Amino acid sequence: MGNDATFVNLSDVKARKVEWLWEPLIPIGMITILEGDPGLGKSFLSMHLASVVSKGRRLPDRCKLAKGNVLYISAEDDASYTTRPRIDAMGGDPSRIRVLNDWIEFNDGGLSILEAEIEEFGPDLIIIDPLVSFVPTEARGKDPAAIRGLLHRLTNMVADNDCAIVIVRHLTKMKQENALYQGGGTIDVIATARSALRLAADPDDPEKKVLAHLKHNIGPRGPSWVFSLVPSKRAGDIPVVKFSGRSDLTVDDLQGASGGAGPKPREAADDFLKRYLGDGSRKANDSYEAAKREGISKRTLDRAKQRLGVRSRQKTKTWYWSLDQG
């Protein structure tokens, strides 16, 4: 006879459709990772999401949320001096947001406290910023099995309570060729997540931040979004998140721009055009296709075209590009 506590017949499993807090970036009942270098605005973006959920406002794709509760667990921001002023500046509802009042470690005892809080408060979104601060010291980077167990328990908590969870982490200093491996901690973190988001500076405009979809196991890859940190209308000295639309920059573009393997997207696009147009004019559409095969986006190529003064000419309804000025 089988062990029904560990295994179950698939016929007894109810098929379910994935539900979303922000489709297709943040699923409900599963782990989402938000990662990026320090100082780029991960915490600002996390608080922005908390504010949007607490007030039932619109996401960047114009989808309107119902008002919800948020459990905001931060090790890096003081609730009085940082979290509350920022949430107020962003127009959030602090009565729907609960924060840490004491220290907690994600050992068995701490996870039991967290589970009880989730069941009592009923959050629609949980934010942990950053995860590594709450991992028991003896398990950090040394005990993959303990990390897997912790993540498995977090997954069960959010699945049982139908809420979304966003786990924040920094990137490693050692640059990786594959963007999936750039995040800090063990590989189990990204492996357990069903969705992962990469935050980076726009390589052509560092004042702008790009949020790109790094991992998408349960749906299509979502578009990249651009936002800036601007002075609040409520509190002018506190920056708030302002989204300005979509970007065609990909995770690979951002990985290269951050100094990973290979040239930066800007340099790669400039070099491509010099090589591709070096022997004479080429069809514009062919140029885009060739650049795409080298991992260069249309937006990046268009900016390189402008920087290099590439000339566009139309012949019999077809556009051609050339580097010459004749």
PDB file of N, CA and C in Angstrom, residues 249-310:
ATOM      1  N   LEU A 249      14.005  46.486 -24.129  1.00  0.00           N
ATOM      2  CA  LEU A 249      15.229  45.930 -23.559  1.00  0.00           C
ATOM      3  C   LEU A 249      14.922  44.596 -22.891  1.00  0.00           C
ATOM      4  N   THR A 250      15.749  43.600 -23.151  1.00  0.00           N
ATOM      5  CA  THR A 250      15.567  42.272 -22.583  1.00  0.00           C
ATOM      6  C   THR A 250      16.504  42.072 -21.397  1.00  0.00           C
ATOM      7  N   VAL A 251      16.307  40.953 -20.704  1.00  0.00           N
ATOM      8  CA  VAL A 251      17.211  40.610 -19.607  1.00  0.00           C
ATOM      9  C   VAL A 251      18.645  40.497 -20.109  1.00  0.00           C
ATOM     10  N   ASP A 252      18.828  39.920 -21.297  1.00  0.00           N
ATOM     11  CA  ASP A 252      20.177  39.797 -21.855  1.00  0.00           C
ATOM     12  C   ASP A 252      20.800  41.166 -22.115  1.00  0.00           C
ATOM     13  N   ASP A 253      19.986  42.124 -22.584  1.00  0.00           N
ATOM     14  CA  ASP A 253      20.482  43.490 -22.763  1.00  0.00           C
ATOM     15  C   ASP A 253      20.973  44.058 -21.435  1.00  0.00           C
ATOM     16  N   LEU A 254      20.175  43.849 -20.398  1.00  0.00           N
ATOM     17  CA  LEU A 254      20.505  44.398 -19.090  1.00  0.00           C
ATOM     18  C   LEU A 254      21.692  43.679 -18.468  1.00  0.00           C
ATOM     19  N   GLN A 255      21.783  42.379 -18.686  1.00  0.00           N
ATOM     20  CA  GLN A 255      22.910  41.607 -18.162  1.00  0.00           C
ATOM     21  C   GLN A 255      24.219  42.093 -18.772  1.00  0.00           C
ATOM     22  N   GLY A 256      24.203  42.330 -20.075  1.00  0.00           N
ATOM     23  CA  GLY A 256      25.400  42.840 -20.730  1.00  0.00           C
ATOM     24  C   GLY A 256      25.748  44.231 -20.259  1.00  0.00           C
ATOM     25  N   ALA A 257      24.720  45.060 -20.064  1.00  0.00           N
ATOM     26  CA  ALA A 257      24.958  46.443 -19.647  1.00  0.00           C
ATOM     27  C   ALA A 257      25.525  46.529 -18.242  1.00  0.00           C
ATOM     28  N   SER A 258      25.250  45.507 -17.410  1.00  0.00           N
ATOM     29  CA  SER A 258      25.742  45.544 -16.035  1.00  0.00           C
ATOM     30  C   SER A 258      27.163  45.041 -15.910  1.00  0.00           C
ATOM     31  N   GLY A 259      27.763  44.682 -17.060  1.00  0.00           N
ATOM     32  CA  GLY A 259      29.160  44.274 -17.021  1.00  0.00           C
ATOM     33  C   GLY A 259      29.356  42.790 -17.052  1.00  0.00           C
ATOM     34  N   GLY A 260      28.330  42.024 -17.456  1.00  0.00           N
ATOM     35  CA  GLY A 260      28.448  40.584 -17.561  1.00  0.00           C
ATOM     36  C   GLY A 260      29.284  40.206 -18.757  1.00  0.00           C
ATOM     37  N   ALA A 261      29.235  38.912 -19.114  1.00  0.00           N
ATOM     38  CA  ALA A 261      30.050  38.426 -20.221  1.00  0.00           C
ATOM     39  C   ALA A 261      29.679  39.138 -21.510  1.00  0.00           C
ATOM     40  N   GLY A 262      30.699  39.506 -22.304  1.00  0.00           N
ATOM     41  CA  GLY A 262      30.441  40.130 -23.590  1.00  0.00           C
ATOM     42  C   GLY A 262      30.343  41.640 -23.480  1.00  0.00           C
ATOM     43  N   PRO A 263      30.288  42.340 -24.617  1.00  0.00           N
ATOM     44  CA  PRO A 263      30.218  43.799 -24.613  1.00  0.00           C
ATOM     45  C   PRO A 263      28.851  44.294 -24.155  1.00  0.00           C
ATOM     46  N   LYS A 264      28.781  45.558 -23.765  1.00  0.00           N
ATOM     47  CA  LYS A 264      27.514  46.162 -23.411  1.00  0.00           C
ATOM     48  C   LYS A 264      26.653  46.298 -24.663  1.00  0.00           C
ATOM     49  N   PRO A 265      25.303  46.309 -24.510  1.00  0.00           N
ATOM     50  CA  PRO A 265      24.419  46.404 -25.676  1.00  0.00           C
ATOM     51  C   PRO A 265      24.744  47.589 -26.574  1.00  0.00           C
ATOM     52  N   ARG A 266      25.049  48.736 -25.977  1.00  0.00           N
ATOM     53  CA  ARG A 266      25.366  49.925 -26.771  1.00  0.00           C
ATOM     54  C   ARG A 266      26.601  49.681 -27.635  1.00  0.00           C
ATOM     55  N   GLU A 267      27.644  49.113 -27.026  1.00  0.00           N
ATOM     56  CA  GLU A 267      28.876  48.843 -27.763  1.00  0.00           C
ATOM     57  C   GLU A 267      28.661  47.773 -28.825  1.00  0.00           C
ATOM     58  N   ALA A 268      27.878  46.740 -28.469  1.00  0.00           N
ATOM     59  CA  ALA A 268      27.620  45.656 -29.419  1.00  0.00           C
ATOM     60  C   ALA A 268      26.861  46.167 -30.637  1.00  0.00           C
ATOM     61  N   ALA A 269      25.886  47.070 -30.414  1.00  0.00           N
ATOM     62  CA  ALA A 269      25.101  47.608 -31.525  1.00  0.00           C
ATOM     63  C   ALA A 269      25.958  48.493 -32.428  1.00  0.00           C
ATOM     64  N   ASP A 270      26.790  49.319 -31.822  1.00  0.00           N
ATOM     65  CA  ASP A 270      27.689  50.165 -32.622  1.00  0.00           C
ATOM     66  C   ASP A 270      28.624  49.310 -33.472  1.00  0.00           C
ATOM     67  N   ASP A 271      29.206  48.296 -32.849  1.00  0.00           N
ATOM     68  CA  ASP A 271      30.136  47.425 -33.569  1.00  0.00           C
ATOM     69  C   ASP A 271      29.430  46.676 -34.693  1.00  0.00           C
ATOM     70  N   PHE A 272      28.195  46.220 -34.409  1.00  0.00           N
ATOM     71  CA  PHE A 272      27.442  45.489 -35.433  1.00  0.00           C
ATOM     72  C   PHE A 272      27.215  46.351 -36.670  1.00  0.00           C
ATOM     73  N   LEU A 273      26.747  47.581 -36.472  1.00  0.00           N
ATOM     74  CA  LEU A 273      26.454  48.444 -37.619  1.00  0.00           C
ATOM     75  C   LEU A 273      27.715  48.773 -38.415  1.00  0.00           C
ATOM     76  N   LYS A 274      28.805  48.982 -37.716  1.00  0.00           N
ATOM     77  CA  LYS A 274      30.059  49.265 -38.428  1.00  0.00           C
ATOM     78  C   LYS A 274      30.476  48.077 -39.285  1.00  0.00           C
ATOM     79  N   ARG A 275      30.294  46.867 -38.747  1.00  0.00           N
ATOM     80  CA  ARG A 275      30.658  45.667 -39.509  1.00  0.00           C
ATOM     81  C   ARG A 275      29.667  45.401 -40.638  1.00  0.00           C
ATOM     82  N   TYR A 276      28.373  45.462 -40.293  1.00  0.00           N
ATOM     83  CA  TYR A 276      27.328  45.056 -41.229  1.00  0.00           C
ATOM     84  C   TYR A 276      27.207  46.020 -42.404  1.00  0.00           C
ATOM     85  N   LEU A 277      27.421  47.292 -42.134  1.00  0.00           N
ATOM     86  CA  LEU A 277      27.299  48.300 -43.198  1.00  0.00           C
ATOM     87  C   LEU A 277      28.656  48.719 -43.756  1.00  0.00           C
ATOM     88  N   GLY A 278      29.697  48.056 -43.295  1.00  0.00           N
ATOM     89  CA  GLY A 278      31.040  48.451 -43.704  1.00  0.00           C
ATOM     90  C   GLY A 278      31.315  48.295 -45.188  1.00  0.00           C
ATOM     91  N   ASP A 279      30.636  47.341 -45.834  1.00  0.00           N
ATOM     92  CA  ASP A 279      30.880  47.086 -47.259  1.00  0.00           C
ATOM     93  C   ASP A 279      29.850  47.743 -48.171  1.00  0.00           C
ATOM     94  N   GLY A 280      28.965  48.541 -47.601  1.00  0.00           N
ATOM     95  CA  GLY A 280      27.964  49.205 -48.434  1.00  0.00           C
ATOM     96  C   GLY A 280      26.582  49.155 -47.817  1.00  0.00           C
ATOM     97  N   SER A 281      25.602  49.657 -48.536  1.00  0.00           N
ATOM     98  CA  SER A 281      24.241  49.764 -48.017  1.00  0.00           C
ATOM     99  C   SER A 281      23.586  48.394 -47.880  1.00  0.00           C
ATOM    100  N   ARG A 282      22.669  48.298 -46.915  1.00  0.00           N
ATOM    101  CA  ARG A 282      21.904  47.069 -46.673  1.00  0.00           C
ATOM    102  C   ARG A 282      20.445  47.445 -46.449  1.00  0.00           C
ATOM    103  N   LYS A 283      19.544  46.493 -46.747  1.00  0.00           N
ATOM    104  CA  LYS A 283      18.131  46.725 -46.479  1.00  0.00           C
ATOM    105  C   LYS A 283      17.920  46.899 -44.975  1.00  0.00           C
ATOM    106  N   ALA A 284      17.048  47.832 -44.624  1.00  0.00           N
ATOM    107  CA  ALA A 284      16.783  48.100 -43.207  1.00  0.00           C
ATOM    108  C   ALA A 284      16.234  46.865 -42.504  1.00  0.00           C
ATOM    109  N   ASN A 285      15.273  46.180 -43.143  1.00  0.00           N
ATOM    110  CA  ASN A 285      14.687  44.984 -42.524  1.00  0.00           C
ATOM    111  C   ASN A 285      15.727  43.895 -42.319  1.00  0.00           C
ATOM    112  N   ASP A 286      16.634  43.747 -43.289  1.00  0.00           N
ATOM    113  CA  ASP A 286      17.700  42.755 -43.149  1.00  0.00           C
ATOM    114  C   ASP A 286      18.628  43.123 -41.990  1.00  0.00           C
ATOM    115  N   SER A 287      18.842  44.415 -41.809  1.00  0.00           N
ATOM    116  CA  SER A 287      19.701  44.874 -40.714  1.00  0.00           C
ATOM    117  C   SER A 287      19.095  44.521 -39.358  1.00  0.00           C
ATOM    118  N   TYR A 288      17.784  44.744 -39.221  1.00  0.00           N
ATOM    119  CA  TYR A 288      17.107  44.398 -37.969  1.00  0.00           C
ATOM    120  C   TYR A 288      17.191  42.899 -37.695  1.00  0.00           C
ATOM    121  N   GLU A 289      16.959  42.094 -38.733  1.00  0.00           N
ATOM    122  CA  GLU A 289      16.980  40.640 -38.568  1.00  0.00           C
ATOM    123  C   GLU A 289      18.371  40.149 -38.192  1.00  0.00           C
ATOM    124  N   ALA A 290      19.383  40.679 -38.839  1.00  0.00           N
ATOM    125  CA  ALA A 290      20.756  40.270 -38.541  1.00  0.00           C
ATOM    126  C   ALA A 290      21.151  40.679 -37.120  1.00  0.00           C
ATOM    127  N   ALA A 291      20.723  41.869 -36.719  1.00  0.00           N
ATOM    128  CA  ALA A 291      21.026  42.330 -35.362  1.00  0.00           C
ATOM    129  C   ALA A 291      20.316  41.466 -34.326  1.00  0.00           C
ATOM    130  N   LYS A 292      19.081  41.098 -34.616  1.00  0.00           N
ATOM    131  CA  LYS A 292      18.315  40.256 -33.698  1.00  0.00           C
ATOM    132  C   LYS A 292      19.015  38.928 -33.465  1.00  0.00           C
ATOM    133  N   ARG A 293      19.611  38.374 -34.531  1.00  0.00           N
ATOM    134  CA  ARG A 293      20.324  37.096 -34.395  1.00  0.00           C
ATOM    135  C   ARG A 293      21.549  37.222 -33.492  1.00  0.00           C
ATOM    136  N   GLU A 294      22.045  38.443 -33.343  1.00  0.00           N
ATOM    137  CA  GLU A 294      23.184  38.678 -32.454  1.00  0.00           C
ATOM    138  C   GLU A 294      22.740  39.182 -31.079  1.00  0.00           C
ATOM    139  N   GLY A 295      21.425  39.115 -30.825  1.00  0.00           N
ATOM    140  CA  GLY A 295      20.908  39.502 -29.520  1.00  0.00           C
ATOM    141  C   GLY A 295      20.765  40.993 -29.308  1.00  0.00           C
ATOM    142  N   ILE A 296      20.686  41.758 -30.393  1.00  0.00           N
ATOM    143  CA  ILE A 296      20.568  43.220 -30.300  1.00  0.00           C
ATOM    144  C   ILE A 296      19.128  43.616 -30.589  1.00  0.00           C
ATOM    145  N   SER A 297      18.491  44.307 -29.657  1.00  0.00           N
ATOM    146  CA  SER A 297      17.088  44.676 -29.816  1.00  0.00           C
ATOM    147  C   SER A 297      16.923  45.807 -30.831  1.00  0.00           C
ATOM    148  N   LYS A 298      15.704  45.960 -31.337  1.00  0.00           N
ATOM    149  CA  LYS A 298      15.400  47.012 -32.311  1.00  0.00           C
ATOM    150  C   LYS A 298      15.668  48.392 -31.711  1.00  0.00           C
ATOM    151  N   ARG A 299      15.269  48.570 -30.472  1.00  0.00           N
ATOM    152  CA  ARG A 299      15.454  49.877 -29.825  1.00  0.00           C
ATOM    153  C   ARG A 299      16.936  50.220 -29.703  1.00  0.00           C
ATOM    154  N   THR A 300      17.735  49.239 -29.279  1.00  0.00           N
ATOM    155  CA  THR A 300      19.170  49.467 -29.134  1.00  0.00           C
ATOM    156  C   THR A 300      19.814  49.755 -30.483  1.00  0.00           C
ATOM    157  N   LEU A 301      19.359  49.037 -31.524  1.00  0.00           N
ATOM    158  CA  LEU A 301      19.915  49.255 -32.860  1.00  0.00           C
ATOM    159  C   LEU A 301      19.543  50.637 -33.388  1.00  0.00           C
ATOM    160  N   ASP A 302      18.300  51.057 -33.148  1.00  0.00           N
ATOM    161  CA  ASP A 302      17.872  52.381 -33.609  1.00  0.00           C
ATOM    162  C   ASP A 302      18.707  53.490 -32.963  1.00  0.00           C
ATOM    163  N   ARG A 303      19.032  53.322 -31.696  1.00  0.00           N
ATOM    164  CA  ARG A 303      19.840  54.341 -31.022  1.00  0.00           C
ATOM    165  C   ARG A 303      21.271  54.347 -31.551  1.00  0.00           C
ATOM    166  N   ALA A 304      21.795  53.154 -31.842  1.00  0.00           N
ATOM    167  CA  ALA A 304      23.134  53.082 -32.434  1.00  0.00           C
ATOM    168  C   ALA A 304      23.133  53.727 -33.816  1.00  0.00           C
ATOM    169  N   LYS A 305      22.068  53.494 -34.574  1.00  0.00           N
ATOM    170  CA  LYS A 305      21.927  54.081 -35.910  1.00  0.00           C
ATOM    171  C   LYS A 305      21.982  55.607 -35.824  1.00  0.00           C
ATOM    172  N   GLN A 306      21.324  56.150 -34.824  1.00  0.00           N
ATOM    173  CA  GLN A 306      21.320  57.607 -34.648  1.00  0.00           C
ATOM    174  C   GLN A 306      22.695  58.111 -34.214  1.00  0.00           C
ATOM    175  N   ARG A 307      23.337  57.390 -33.296  1.00  0.00           N
ATOM    176  CA  ARG A 307      24.657  57.811 -32.819  1.00  0.00           C
ATOM    177  C   ARG A 307      25.691  57.841 -33.937  1.00  0.00           C
ATOM    178  N   LEU A 308      25.631  56.824 -34.813  1.00  0.00           N
ATOM    179  CA  LEU A 308      26.636  56.689 -35.868  1.00  0.00           C
ATOM    180  C   LEU A 308      26.300  57.480 -37.124  1.00  0.00           C
ATOM    181  N   GLY A 309      25.133  58.120 -37.123  1.00  0.00           N
ATOM    182  CA  GLY A 309      24.737  58.889 -38.295  1.00  0.00           C
ATOM    183  C   GLY A 309      24.446  58.023 -39.506  1.00  0.00           C
ATOM    184  N   VAL A 310      23.891  56.838 -39.272  1.00  0.00           N
ATOM    185  CA  VAL A 310      23.550  55.947 -40.390  1.00  0.00           C
ATOM    186  C   VAL A 310      22.490  56.615 -41.258  1.00  0.00           C
TER     187      VAL A 310
END
